[in-house]
Coordinates of C-alpha atoms and ligand atoms in Angstrom, one line a residue:
Chain U
M15 CA -120.3 17.9 120.1
D16 CA -116.8 18.1 120.0
T17 CA -117.4 20.3 123.3
I18 CA -119.5 17.9 125.0
E19 CA -117.3 14.9 124.0
S20 CA -114.6 16.0 125.1
A21 CA -116.3 17.5 128.4
L22 CA -118.1 13.8 129.3
R23 CA -114.3 12.5 128.6
A24 CA -113.1 14.8 131.2
A25 CA -115.9 14.1 133.9
I26 CA -114.6 10.3 133.8
G27 CA -110.8 11.1 133.3
I28 CA -107.9 10.1 135.1
Q29 CA -107.3 13.3 137.0
A30 CA -111.4 12.8 137.9
V31 CA -110.4 9.8 139.2
Y32 CA -107.7 10.5 141.6
F33 CA -109.6 13.9 142.6
C34 CA -112.6 11.5 143.5
L35 CA -110.2 9.1 145.8
A36 CA -108.9 12.2 147.3
A37 CA -111.9 13.4 147.9
I38 CA -113.6 10.3 149.5
G39 CA -110.9 10.2 152.1
L40 CA -111.4 14.2 152.7
N41 CA -115.3 12.7 153.3
V42 CA -114.0 10.3 155.9
Q43 CA -112.4 12.5 158.0
F44 CA -114.1 15.9 157.5
G45 CA -117.6 14.7 156.1
Y46 CA -118.0 12.1 158.5
A47 CA -115.9 12.8 161.2
G48 CA -115.8 16.6 161.0
L49 CA -111.6 16.1 161.2
L50 CA -110.1 19.8 159.3
N51 CA -107.9 18.1 157.0
F52 CA -106.2 20.8 155.1
G53 CA -103.2 19.1 153.9
Q54 CA -104.9 16.4 151.9
A55 CA -102.3 17.0 149.1
G56 CA -99.8 16.0 151.7
F57 CA -101.0 12.5 151.6
L58 CA -101.2 11.7 147.9
A59 CA -97.6 13.1 147.8
V60 CA -96.3 10.8 150.3
G61 CA -98.3 7.8 148.7
A62 CA -97.3 8.7 145.4
Y63 CA -93.5 9.6 146.3
A64 CA -92.9 6.8 148.5
F65 CA -94.2 4.3 145.5
A66 CA -92.1 6.1 142.8
V67 CA -89.0 5.9 144.5
S68 CA -89.4 2.5 146.0
V69 CA -90.1 1.1 142.6
A70 CA -87.5 4.0 140.5
S71 CA -84.4 4.0 143.1
F72 CA -84.9 0.8 145.0
D73 CA -86.4 -1.6 142.3
L74 CA -88.8 -3.0 144.6
P75 CA -91.8 -4.9 143.5
F76 CA -95.0 -3.7 142.4
F77 CA -97.1 -4.4 145.8
V78 CA -94.1 -3.7 147.8
A79 CA -93.7 -0.4 146.4
I80 CA -97.9 0.0 147.0
F81 CA -97.3 -1.4 150.4
V82 CA -94.6 1.0 151.2
G83 CA -96.6 3.9 150.1
L84 CA -99.7 3.0 152.2
A85 CA -97.3 2.4 155.3
A86 CA -96.0 5.7 154.8
T87 CA -99.2 7.1 154.6
A88 CA -100.2 6.0 157.6
L89 CA -97.4 7.1 159.0
L90 CA -97.8 10.3 158.2
A91 CA -101.5 10.4 159.8
L92 CA -100.1 9.2 163.2
I93 CA -97.8 11.7 163.1
L94 CA -99.9 14.8 162.3
G95 CA -102.9 13.2 164.6
I96 CA -100.8 11.9 168.2
P97 CA -100.2 15.5 168.9
T98 CA -103.5 17.4 167.2
L99 CA -105.7 15.3 168.0
R100 CA -106.8 16.0 171.1
L101 CA -106.9 19.4 170.7
R102 CA -109.2 21.7 169.4
A103 CA -110.4 21.1 165.8
D104 CA -108.1 24.2 164.5
Y105 CA -105.2 22.8 165.5
L106 CA -105.3 19.7 163.1
A107 CA -106.1 22.8 160.2
I108 CA -102.8 24.4 160.9
A109 CA -100.5 21.3 161.1
T110 CA -102.1 19.6 158.2
I111 CA -101.9 22.5 155.8
A112 CA -98.4 23.2 157.0
A113 CA -97.2 19.5 156.4
A114 CA -98.3 19.2 152.8
E115 CA -96.2 22.5 152.2
V116 CA -93.3 21.3 154.1
I117 CA -94.0 17.9 151.8
R118 CA -93.8 19.7 149.1
L119 CA -90.9 21.5 149.6
F120 CA -89.3 18.5 150.8
F121 CA -89.8 16.6 147.7
G122 CA -88.8 19.8 145.5
A123 CA -85.4 20.7 147.0
S124 CA -83.7 17.3 149.5
F125 CA -82.4 14.0 148.3
K126 CA -82.0 15.3 144.9
D127 CA -80.5 11.8 144.0
Y128 CA -83.8 10.2 145.1
F129 CA -86.8 12.8 144.4
N130 CA -84.8 14.8 141.3
G131 CA -86.0 17.9 142.8
R132 CA -88.4 19.8 140.7
D133 CA -88.3 17.4 137.6
G134 CA -89.8 15.1 139.9
V135 CA -89.9 10.8 139.6
S136 CA -90.8 8.9 136.7
Q137 CA -89.6 5.3 135.2
F138 CA -91.6 3.4 137.8
S139 CA -94.8 2.1 135.3
T140 CA -93.5 -0.3 133.7
A141 CA -94.9 -3.1 136.1
F142 CA -98.6 -1.2 136.0
Q143 CA -98.3 -1.2 132.3
E144 CA -97.3 -4.8 131.8
A145 CA -100.8 -6.0 133.2
N146 CA -102.5 -3.4 130.8
P147 CA -105.2 -5.8 129.4
F148 CA -105.9 -3.1 126.6
S149 CA -104.0 -2.8 123.3
G150 CA -105.9 -0.1 121.3
P151 CA -107.5 2.7 122.0
V152 CA -111.0 2.1 124.2
L153 CA -113.8 5.3 123.6
G154 CA -110.9 8.0 122.0
F155 CA -108.6 7.1 125.5
R156 CA -105.3 5.8 124.9
P157 CA -104.9 2.4 126.6
D158 CA -102.4 3.2 129.0
D159 CA -104.7 5.9 130.4
F160 CA -107.7 4.0 130.0
W161 CA -106.0 1.4 132.0
V162 CA -105.5 3.6 134.4
M163 CA -109.0 4.6 134.4
V164 CA -110.0 1.3 134.6
V165 CA -108.1 0.5 137.8
G166 CA -108.7 4.0 139.1
W167 CA -112.6 3.6 139.4
T168 CA -112.3 0.1 140.5
L169 CA -110.6 1.6 143.7
V170 CA -113.5 4.5 143.8
L171 CA -116.0 1.5 143.8
L172 CA -114.2 -0.5 146.4
S173 CA -113.5 2.7 148.6
S174 CA -117.1 3.3 148.6
L175 CA -118.5 0.1 149.1
L176 CA -115.8 0.2 151.8
L177 CA -117.4 3.5 153.6
L178 CA -121.4 2.1 152.4
L179 CA -120.9 -0.7 155.1
L180 CA -118.6 1.4 157.7
M181 CA -121.0 4.3 158.1
R182 CA -123.9 2.1 158.2
S183 CA -122.3 0.6 161.0
P184 CA -122.1 1.3 165.2
W185 CA -118.7 2.6 163.7
G186 CA -119.9 5.4 161.6
R187 CA -122.5 6.1 164.3
V188 CA -119.4 6.7 166.7
L189 CA -117.8 9.0 164.0
K190 CA -121.2 11.1 163.1
A191 CA -121.3 12.0 166.9
I192 CA -118.1 12.9 167.3
R193 CA -118.9 15.2 164.1
E194 CA -121.5 16.9 166.3
D195 CA -119.9 16.9 169.8
E196 CA -117.0 15.0 171.2
E197 CA -117.7 15.7 175.0
A198 CA -120.9 14.1 174.7
V199 CA -119.5 11.3 173.1
R200 CA -116.7 10.9 175.4
S201 CA -119.6 10.9 178.3
L202 CA -120.9 8.0 177.2
G203 CA -117.7 6.2 177.3
K204 CA -116.4 6.1 173.7
N205 CA -112.8 6.8 173.2
V206 CA -112.9 10.0 170.7
Y207 CA -109.2 10.1 170.2
S208 CA -108.9 6.7 168.8
Y209 CA -111.7 7.1 166.6
K210 CA -110.6 10.3 165.2
M211 CA -107.2 8.8 164.4
Q212 CA -108.8 6.2 162.9
A213 CA -110.9 8.5 160.5
L214 CA -107.7 10.6 159.8
V215 CA -105.4 7.1 158.8
L216 CA -108.2 5.5 157.0
G217 CA -108.9 9.0 154.7
G218 CA -105.0 9.4 154.2
L219 CA -105.0 5.9 153.0
I220 CA -108.1 6.4 150.4
G221 CA -106.2 9.8 149.4
C222 CA -102.8 7.9 149.1
L223 CA -104.8 5.6 146.3
G224 CA -105.8 8.9 144.6
G225 CA -101.8 9.5 144.6
F226 CA -101.2 6.0 143.1
I227 CA -103.6 6.8 140.0
L228 CA -101.9 10.3 140.0
A229 CA -98.6 9.2 139.6
F230 CA -99.4 6.1 136.9
G231 CA -101.9 8.3 134.9
Q232 CA -98.8 11.0 134.5
N233 CA -95.6 8.2 134.3
S234 CA -94.4 10.7 136.9
V235 CA -94.7 12.7 140.3
Q236 CA -93.3 16.3 140.5
P237 CA -93.6 18.7 143.4
D238 CA -95.7 20.4 142.0
N239 CA -98.4 18.0 141.7
F240 CA -99.4 18.4 145.0
S241 CA -99.6 22.0 145.5
S242 CA -102.7 23.1 148.4
D243 CA -104.5 24.1 145.4
L244 CA -105.3 20.2 145.0
T245 CA -106.5 20.1 148.4
F246 CA -108.9 22.9 147.9
I247 CA -110.4 22.3 144.5
V248 CA -111.1 18.3 146.9
Y249 CA -113.1 20.5 149.4
T250 CA -115.1 22.5 146.5
M251 CA -116.0 18.9 144.9
L252 CA -117.0 17.5 148.4
I253 CA -119.0 20.1 149.3
L254 CA -120.7 20.3 145.6
G255 CA -121.8 16.6 145.8
G256 CA -122.7 17.1 149.6
A257 CA -120.0 16.1 152.2
A258 CA -120.9 12.8 154.6
R259 CA -122.8 11.1 151.4
I260 CA -121.1 8.1 149.9
F261 CA -122.3 9.7 146.6
G262 CA -120.9 13.1 147.4
P263 CA -117.1 12.9 146.3
I264 CA -118.1 10.7 143.3
F265 CA -120.4 13.1 141.7
G266 CA -118.2 16.2 142.9
A267 CA -115.8 15.1 140.9
V268 CA -117.5 13.7 138.1
V269 CA -119.3 17.4 137.6
F270 CA -116.2 19.7 138.6
W271 CA -114.3 18.4 136.1
G272 CA -116.8 17.7 133.6
S273 CA -118.4 20.9 134.2
L274 CA -114.7 22.9 134.1
S275 CA -113.9 21.4 130.6
L276 CA -117.4 22.3 128.9
I277 CA -117.1 26.0 130.4
S278 CA -113.5 25.9 128.7
G279 CA -114.9 24.2 125.2
I280 CA -117.8 27.0 124.9
L281 CA -115.5 29.6 125.6
G282 CA -112.9 28.3 123.1
D283 CA -115.6 28.6 120.7
L284 CA -116.8 31.2 121.7
T285 CA -112.8 33.1 121.3
A286 CA -112.0 31.5 118.5
G287 CA -111.1 32.8 115.1
D288 CA -110.4 36.0 113.5
N289 CA -113.9 37.4 114.4
P290 CA -115.0 35.6 117.7
I291 CA -118.4 35.7 118.8
L292 CA -117.5 37.1 122.6
P293 CA -116.1 40.8 122.0
T294 CA -112.2 40.8 122.5
W295 CA -112.3 43.2 125.2
L296 CA -114.4 41.1 126.6
I297 CA -112.0 38.0 126.9
T298 CA -109.7 36.4 124.7
D299 CA -108.8 32.9 124.1
Q300 CA -105.5 33.3 126.3
Q301 CA -108.0 34.2 129.4
I302 CA -109.9 31.3 129.2
G303 CA -107.6 28.9 132.1
S304 CA -108.6 31.7 134.1
V305 CA -111.8 32.8 133.4
R306 CA -113.3 29.2 133.6
F307 CA -112.3 28.9 137.5
M308 CA -114.2 32.1 137.9
I309 CA -117.5 30.7 136.3
V310 CA -117.1 27.9 138.4
G311 CA -116.6 29.9 141.6
I312 CA -119.9 32.2 140.7
A313 CA -121.5 28.9 140.3
L314 CA -120.3 27.5 143.7
I315 CA -121.7 30.5 145.2
L316 CA -125.3 30.2 143.8
L317 CA -125.1 26.3 145.0
M318 CA -124.2 27.4 148.6
I319 CA -126.9 29.8 148.6
F320 CA -129.7 27.7 147.0
R321 CA -128.4 24.6 147.8
P322 CA -126.0 24.9 151.4
Q323 CA -126.2 21.1 151.7
G324 CA -124.4 20.3 148.5
V325 CA -126.2 17.7 145.6
F326 CA -126.6 15.1 147.9
G327 CA -127.2 16.6 151.0
D328 CA -130.1 16.5 153.5
R329 CA -131.7 20.3 153.6
K330 CA -133.4 19.5 157.3
E331 CA -129.7 18.9 158.7
I332 CA -128.7 21.9 157.9
A333 CA -131.7 23.9 159.0
L334 CA -130.7 22.3 162.3
D335 CA -127.7 24.1 162.4
A336 CA -130.0 27.3 162.4
R337 CA -131.8 26.4 165.6
Chain S
M9 CA -113.7 26.6 210.4
P10 CA -116.9 27.9 211.9
D11 CA -118.4 26.2 215.4
K12 CA -119.0 22.7 215.6
T13 CA -122.5 22.9 217.1
E14 CA -124.7 22.9 213.8
L15 CA -126.9 20.2 213.0
A16 CA -125.4 19.5 210.0
Q17 CA -122.1 17.4 210.4
D18 CA -118.8 19.1 209.8
P19 CA -117.9 18.4 205.8
A20 CA -114.7 17.5 206.8
K21 CA -115.6 14.3 208.5
P22 CA -116.4 11.1 207.0
S23 CA -119.1 8.9 208.3
I24 CA -120.7 7.3 205.5
D25 CA -120.2 3.4 205.7
D26 CA -119.3 2.2 202.2
P27 CA -119.4 5.6 199.7
I28 CA -119.3 4.9 196.4
L29 CA -117.4 8.2 195.7
V30 CA -114.6 9.8 197.8
A31 CA -112.8 12.9 197.3
D32 CA -110.5 14.6 199.5
N33 CA -108.7 18.2 198.5
V34 CA -110.2 18.8 194.9
T35 CA -109.2 22.0 194.1
R36 CA -109.5 23.9 190.8
T37 CA -108.4 27.4 189.9
F38 CA -109.3 30.0 187.2
G39 CA -106.8 32.5 186.9
G40 CA -107.6 34.2 190.6
L41 CA -110.6 32.4 191.4
K42 CA -110.6 29.4 193.0
A43 CA -113.6 27.4 191.6
V44 CA -113.6 24.6 193.5
D45 CA -112.0 23.7 197.0
V46 CA -113.4 20.8 198.2
E47 CA -112.1 19.6 201.6
H48 CA -114.0 16.0 201.3
V49 CA -117.0 14.7 199.9
E50 CA -118.9 11.1 200.0
I51 CA -121.5 10.0 198.2
P52 CA -123.5 7.0 199.9
R53 CA -124.1 4.3 197.7
G54 CA -127.5 3.3 196.7
K55 CA -129.2 6.8 197.6
I56 CA -129.8 10.0 196.0
T57 CA -127.5 12.8 196.8
A58 CA -128.2 16.3 196.1
L59 CA -125.4 18.8 195.4
I60 CA -126.9 22.3 195.6
G61 CA -125.5 25.7 196.2
P62 CA -126.0 29.2 194.7
N63 CA -125.1 30.1 191.2
G64 CA -121.4 30.2 190.9
A65 CA -120.9 28.0 193.4
G66 CA -118.6 25.6 191.6
K67 CA -120.9 22.5 191.4
T68 CA -120.7 22.0 187.6
T69 CA -117.0 22.5 187.6
F70 CA -117.2 20.2 190.2
F71 CA -118.5 17.6 188.4
N72 CA -116.2 18.3 185.3
L73 CA -113.7 17.2 187.8
L74 CA -115.0 14.3 188.8
T75 CA -115.6 13.0 185.5
G76 CA -112.5 13.9 183.6
F77 CA -114.0 16.7 181.4
D78 CA -111.4 19.2 183.0
E79 CA -108.6 19.0 185.2
A80 CA -107.8 19.5 188.7
D81 CA -105.1 21.4 190.3
T82 CA -105.1 18.9 193.3
G83 CA -106.6 16.1 194.8
T84 CA -107.9 12.7 195.0
W85 CA -110.9 10.6 194.6
T86 CA -112.5 7.3 194.2
F87 CA -115.1 5.7 192.7
N88 CA -116.1 1.8 194.2
G89 CA -112.3 2.1 195.9
R90 CA -110.2 2.7 192.9
S91 CA -108.3 5.6 192.2
I92 CA -109.8 7.9 189.4
A93 CA -108.1 11.2 189.8
N94 CA -107.7 12.9 186.3
T95 CA -108.6 9.8 184.4
P96 CA -109.9 10.2 180.9
A97 CA -113.4 10.9 180.6
H98 CA -114.4 8.1 178.6
K99 CA -112.7 6.0 180.9
V100 CA -114.7 7.0 183.9
A101 CA -117.9 6.5 181.9
R102 CA -117.0 2.9 181.0
L103 CA -116.1 2.3 185.5
G104 CA -119.9 3.3 185.3
M105 CA -119.8 6.9 186.5
V106 CA -121.8 8.9 183.8
R107 CA -122.9 12.8 183.8
T108 CA -125.4 14.4 181.7
F109 CA -124.5 18.3 181.1
Q110 CA -126.0 21.2 182.2
L111 CA -126.2 23.0 178.9
T112 CA -127.3 19.5 177.2
K113 CA -125.6 17.7 174.7
V114 CA -127.5 15.8 172.1
L115 CA -126.3 15.1 168.9
S116 CA -128.4 17.0 166.8
K117 CA -127.9 15.1 163.5
L118 CA -128.7 12.2 164.9
S119 CA -131.9 10.8 165.2
V120 CA -133.2 10.0 168.8
L121 CA -133.3 6.8 168.9
E122 CA -129.5 7.1 167.5
N123 CA -128.3 8.7 170.1
M124 CA -129.7 6.4 172.4
R125 CA -128.2 3.4 170.4
L126 CA -125.0 5.4 170.5
A127 CA -124.5 5.2 174.5
A128 CA -125.2 1.4 174.7
T129 CA -121.5 -0.1 175.9
G130 CA -119.6 -3.0 174.6
Q131 CA -120.6 -2.9 171.2
K132 CA -118.9 -4.8 169.1
G133 CA -120.1 -3.4 165.7
E134 CA -118.0 0.1 167.2
K135 CA -114.6 -2.1 166.5
F136 CA -113.4 -1.2 162.7
F137 CA -113.1 -4.5 161.4
S138 CA -116.2 -5.8 162.4
A139 CA -118.1 -2.8 161.9
L140 CA -118.1 -4.3 158.5
F141 CA -119.5 -7.5 159.1
S142 CA -123.1 -6.9 160.2
G143 CA -123.7 -10.3 160.7
L144 CA -121.3 -10.0 163.9
W145 CA -123.3 -7.0 165.4
S146 CA -127.2 -6.8 164.5
G147 CA -127.7 -9.0 167.0
Q148 CA -126.6 -6.7 169.9
E149 CA -127.9 -3.8 168.0
K150 CA -131.4 -5.0 168.2
A151 CA -131.2 -5.9 171.6
N152 CA -129.8 -2.1 172.6
T153 CA -133.0 -0.6 170.2
E154 CA -135.0 -2.5 172.4
R155 CA -133.6 -0.9 175.6
A156 CA -133.7 2.2 174.1
R157 CA -137.2 2.3 172.9
E158 CA -138.2 1.1 176.4
L159 CA -136.7 4.1 178.1
L160 CA -137.5 6.5 175.9
A161 CA -141.2 5.2 176.3
R162 CA -140.4 6.0 179.9
F163 CA -139.2 9.4 179.4
K164 CA -142.1 10.1 176.8
L165 CA -140.1 10.4 173.9
D166 CA -141.3 7.4 172.1
A167 CA -143.1 9.1 169.4
K168 CA -140.3 11.4 168.6
E169 CA -138.0 8.6 168.0
D170 CA -136.9 8.9 164.5
D171 CA -136.9 12.8 165.0
F172 CA -133.5 14.8 164.2
A173 CA -132.5 15.4 168.3
G174 CA -131.9 18.8 166.9
S175 CA -135.5 19.4 166.5
L176 CA -136.6 18.6 170.3
S177 CA -137.6 21.2 172.5
G178 CA -135.3 22.2 175.4
G179 CA -136.7 20.2 178.1
Q180 CA -136.8 17.1 175.3
R181 CA -133.5 17.3 174.9
K182 CA -133.0 17.2 178.8
L183 CA -134.7 13.9 179.2
L184 CA -133.2 12.3 175.8
E185 CA -129.9 13.1 177.7
M186 CA -131.0 11.5 180.9
A187 CA -132.5 9.0 179.5
R188 CA -129.1 8.3 177.2
A189 CA -127.1 8.3 180.2
L190 CA -129.1 5.6 181.7
M191 CA -128.4 3.7 178.6
V192 CA -124.9 3.2 179.6
E193 CA -126.2 1.7 182.6
P194 CA -124.1 3.0 185.0
E195 CA -123.5 2.8 188.7
L196 CA -123.2 5.8 189.6
V197 CA -125.4 8.9 187.4
M198 CA -124.9 12.7 187.7
L199 CA -127.2 14.9 186.4
D200 CA -126.8 18.5 186.1
E201 CA -129.5 20.6 186.8
P202 CA -131.5 17.5 185.1
M203 CA -135.3 19.3 185.8
A204 CA -134.3 22.7 184.3
G205 CA -136.9 23.9 181.5
V206 CA -139.1 20.3 182.1
N207 CA -142.6 21.0 182.5
P208 CA -144.0 20.6 186.0
A209 CA -146.6 17.4 185.6
L210 CA -143.3 15.4 183.9
K211 CA -141.0 16.6 186.5
Q212 CA -143.4 14.6 189.0
S213 CA -143.0 11.3 187.0
L214 CA -139.2 12.2 186.4
L215 CA -138.8 12.4 190.0
G216 CA -140.8 8.6 190.7
H217 CA -138.4 7.8 187.6
V218 CA -135.3 8.8 189.3
K219 CA -136.6 7.3 192.8
S220 CA -136.8 4.0 190.9
L221 CA -133.3 4.3 189.5
R222 CA -132.6 4.3 193.3
E223 CA -134.7 0.7 193.8
D224 CA -133.0 -0.7 190.6
G225 CA -129.3 -0.2 193.0
M226 CA -128.4 3.1 191.0
T227 CA -126.5 5.6 193.0
V228 CA -128.0 9.1 191.9
L229 CA -125.8 12.4 192.5
F230 CA -127.9 15.5 191.0
V231 CA -127.7 19.3 190.7
E232 CA -130.3 21.3 191.4
H233 CA -131.8 24.7 192.7
D234 CA -135.6 23.6 193.6
M235 CA -135.8 23.4 196.8
D236 CA -138.8 21.1 197.0
M237 CA -138.0 18.6 195.0
V238 CA -134.9 18.2 196.8
R239 CA -136.7 17.6 200.0
D240 CA -138.9 15.4 198.2
I241 CA -136.3 12.9 196.8
S242 CA -132.8 13.2 198.2
D243 CA -131.8 11.0 201.1
H244 CA -128.6 13.1 201.0
V245 CA -127.5 16.7 200.6
I246 CA -124.2 18.3 199.7
V247 CA -124.4 22.0 199.5
M248 CA -121.5 24.4 197.8
A249 CA -120.9 27.8 198.3
Q250 CA -117.7 29.4 196.4
G251 CA -115.9 26.5 195.7
K252 CA -116.2 24.9 199.0
V253 CA -118.7 22.1 200.5
I254 CA -120.3 23.7 203.8
A255 CA -122.5 21.2 205.2
Q256 CA -123.6 17.7 203.7
G257 CA -126.3 15.7 205.8
T258 CA -129.9 14.9 205.1
P259 CA -132.1 17.2 203.9
D260 CA -133.5 18.8 206.7
Q261 CA -130.0 18.7 208.8
V262 CA -128.6 21.1 205.9
M263 CA -131.6 23.2 205.5
G264 CA -131.8 23.7 209.0
D265 CA -128.0 24.6 208.9
Q266 CA -127.0 28.2 209.5
R267 CA -124.0 28.4 207.2
V268 CA -126.1 27.3 204.6
I269 CA -128.9 29.6 205.0
D270 CA -126.0 32.3 205.2
A271 CA -124.8 31.2 202.2
Y272 CA -128.5 31.0 200.2
L273 CA -129.8 34.5 201.7
G274 CA -127.0 36.7 202.8
E275 CA -128.6 39.0 205.3
H276 CA -132.3 37.5 205.7
H277 CA -132.0 35.0 207.7
D278 CA -135.4 34.8 209.1
T279 CA -136.8 33.5 205.4
D280 CA -137.6 29.9 205.3
I281 CA -135.0 28.9 202.5
T282 CA -137.7 26.5 201.1
Q283 CA -140.0 29.6 199.9
E284 CA -136.8 30.6 198.0
R285 CA -136.7 29.2 194.2
D286 CA -133.7 30.9 192.7
P287 CA -131.5 31.1 195.4
S288 CA -128.7 33.9 193.9
A289 CA -129.6 37.1 191.8
A290 CA -126.1 36.2 189.9
P291 CA -125.8 36.0 186.7
E292 CA -126.2 32.7 185.2
T293 CA -122.3 31.5 184.5
E294 CA -122.0 28.1 182.9
A295 CA -119.3 25.7 183.0
R296 CA -118.6 24.0 179.7
Ligands
ATP27 N1 -114.0 27.5 182.3 C1 -113.7 28.5 183.1 N2 -113.2 29.7 182.9 C2 -113.4 30.7 183.9 N3 -113.7 30.5 185.1 C3 -115.0 29.2 185.1 C4 -115.1 28.5 184.0 N4 -115.8 27.3 184.6 C5 -116.4 28.0 185.6 N5 -115.7 29.2 186.0 C6 -116.2 29.7 187.3 O1 -116.4 28.8 187.9 C7 -117.1 29.4 189.3 C8 -117.8 28.0 189.2 O2 -118.7 28.1 188.2 P1 -119.6 26.5 188.0 O3 -120.3 26.5 186.6 O4 -118.9 25.5 188.5 O5 -121.1 26.9 189.0 P2 -122.2 26.5 189.2 O6 -122.2 25.9 190.5 O7 -122.6 25.0 188.4 O8 -123.5 27.2 189.0 P3 -124.5 27.4 188.4 O9 -125.4 26.7 189.5 O10 -125.2 28.5 188.1 O11 -124.7 26.2 187.5 C9 -117.5 30.7 188.3 O12 -117.5 31.9 189.4 C10 -117.4 30.7 187.1 O13 -117.5 31.7 186.1
MG28 MG1 -124.2 24.8 187.1

């Protein structure tokens, strides 16, 4: 029972929320517009660090610091997009993955007075936690954590609603058309470059909200929070839930973190004690951390074989690719 | 220059009054190959012009250059008297010059109707902030949908409007692409082999439809290998071979032209050109 309970808590926990926001952002870029952004971690990092430093080093008020974070992320999107979005899709992929690594290393090694190297930035959550209406534990979560979750899931809800409206509109139609065939869209008089830029910025901004939640949840930000693993897990979640579906990233985040915790819980039970159920030559409790990712990987491979469109995707759409 | 006694007029000499499109010295090389080397071309306004030539003559490349899908090495061209050389493709389309592709580009994962709606111009709902408020664009969307349905009916695609465009057959995709181009309400529509793969009965009705475009005041430029069709519907014919325009004129003038016969038939001067459906045995070459 403990195993299931902690799995359920992981499914809606802080990590699930900020990964979910990162995945919603990526859904705009990759899911709807077909942009290969392999640097979503960089967008979260810039947003989180810009906010954190604004408060910790410059004492800016909360909402000003939030604005600084969003503005810095939008700027990053423009810097990455301007030279690459006119080129073939792969150039954006290369630029974003490189940029995300550069950003991470930069925060870890430069301006140590502000970024504090690998220790990262902390002491910026006071204003956020002062607004916390919860004083005791809720559903077994600490009140501080629960407040972050409430704000985080509210942001998930709002950004999903925003996308719902956008993707039902002619704006969303242009985006989906660009994913299919840019040249056809161009031949009909649409400024493809501008739409791709809008998608890159919007997706980055939603990712940046994820960066804020990560920062509030940990009470600090370190460069290692933003390794490229983050980006790849976000892709995994998005594909699991189904790209270009409003619920895809939400479902993906919840199920991914829930099942990861469930698997380690079960493996923990099976390897516990002096006389564990699973033989020690097969697995010991120290190996659970990596084995759970192996099991998730196998599950994903099976999913791709039997349901390539993801859980919420449309099989008929995938079948069209084979024509 | 060959001597100037032929029936068709010399390609370098302008003669049409009020052409909708005029191009001069347009060249494009791929490596060592001069794919397009057009000295002078004019497209008469309100008429149907055929662009013909053997495979690999540079017709598609010329289309790509004129419409901003490829960059010319040299050259100037004007549309409605306004210079549009190396203008981005979407701006060319907005000016009223819309093209289709030889290799059809339907948007497979959009429905047939959505493909059509996408093409409508000046949509308020395509702007980020107004997209959020459906009240601002739903009226326009409804009007566009009506127009789209009319066009689909004309192209015999009305029964397919809710299907994914990717599920259409090759010929149906050609039809959808043509209908979609008309949705933009162009002044000049440029069709790259619009009838390739369309069945003969429907071809006849489409020919009628292309003629009606002319009656509506539209200018049509199309690439076609079927000489009977060219003779049937075109008012003006431009012949390209090896990147150059070798003749322009009325269909009869052009088809009697010795240079044209040479380009198409090589040695077999005595064969009637209209009997030769597929003018060249060269392997199919495709530009984007
Ligand atoms: N992107 C490209 N790179 C290299 N060569 C090209 C490219 N596009 C076209 N060519 C070459 O330019 C020449 C003209 O090609 P184009 O497609 O314009 O011919 P076409 O007249 O449209 O022929 P068809 O009737 O077969 O469609 C061909 O020899 C072709 O190989
Ligand atoms: Mg061609």
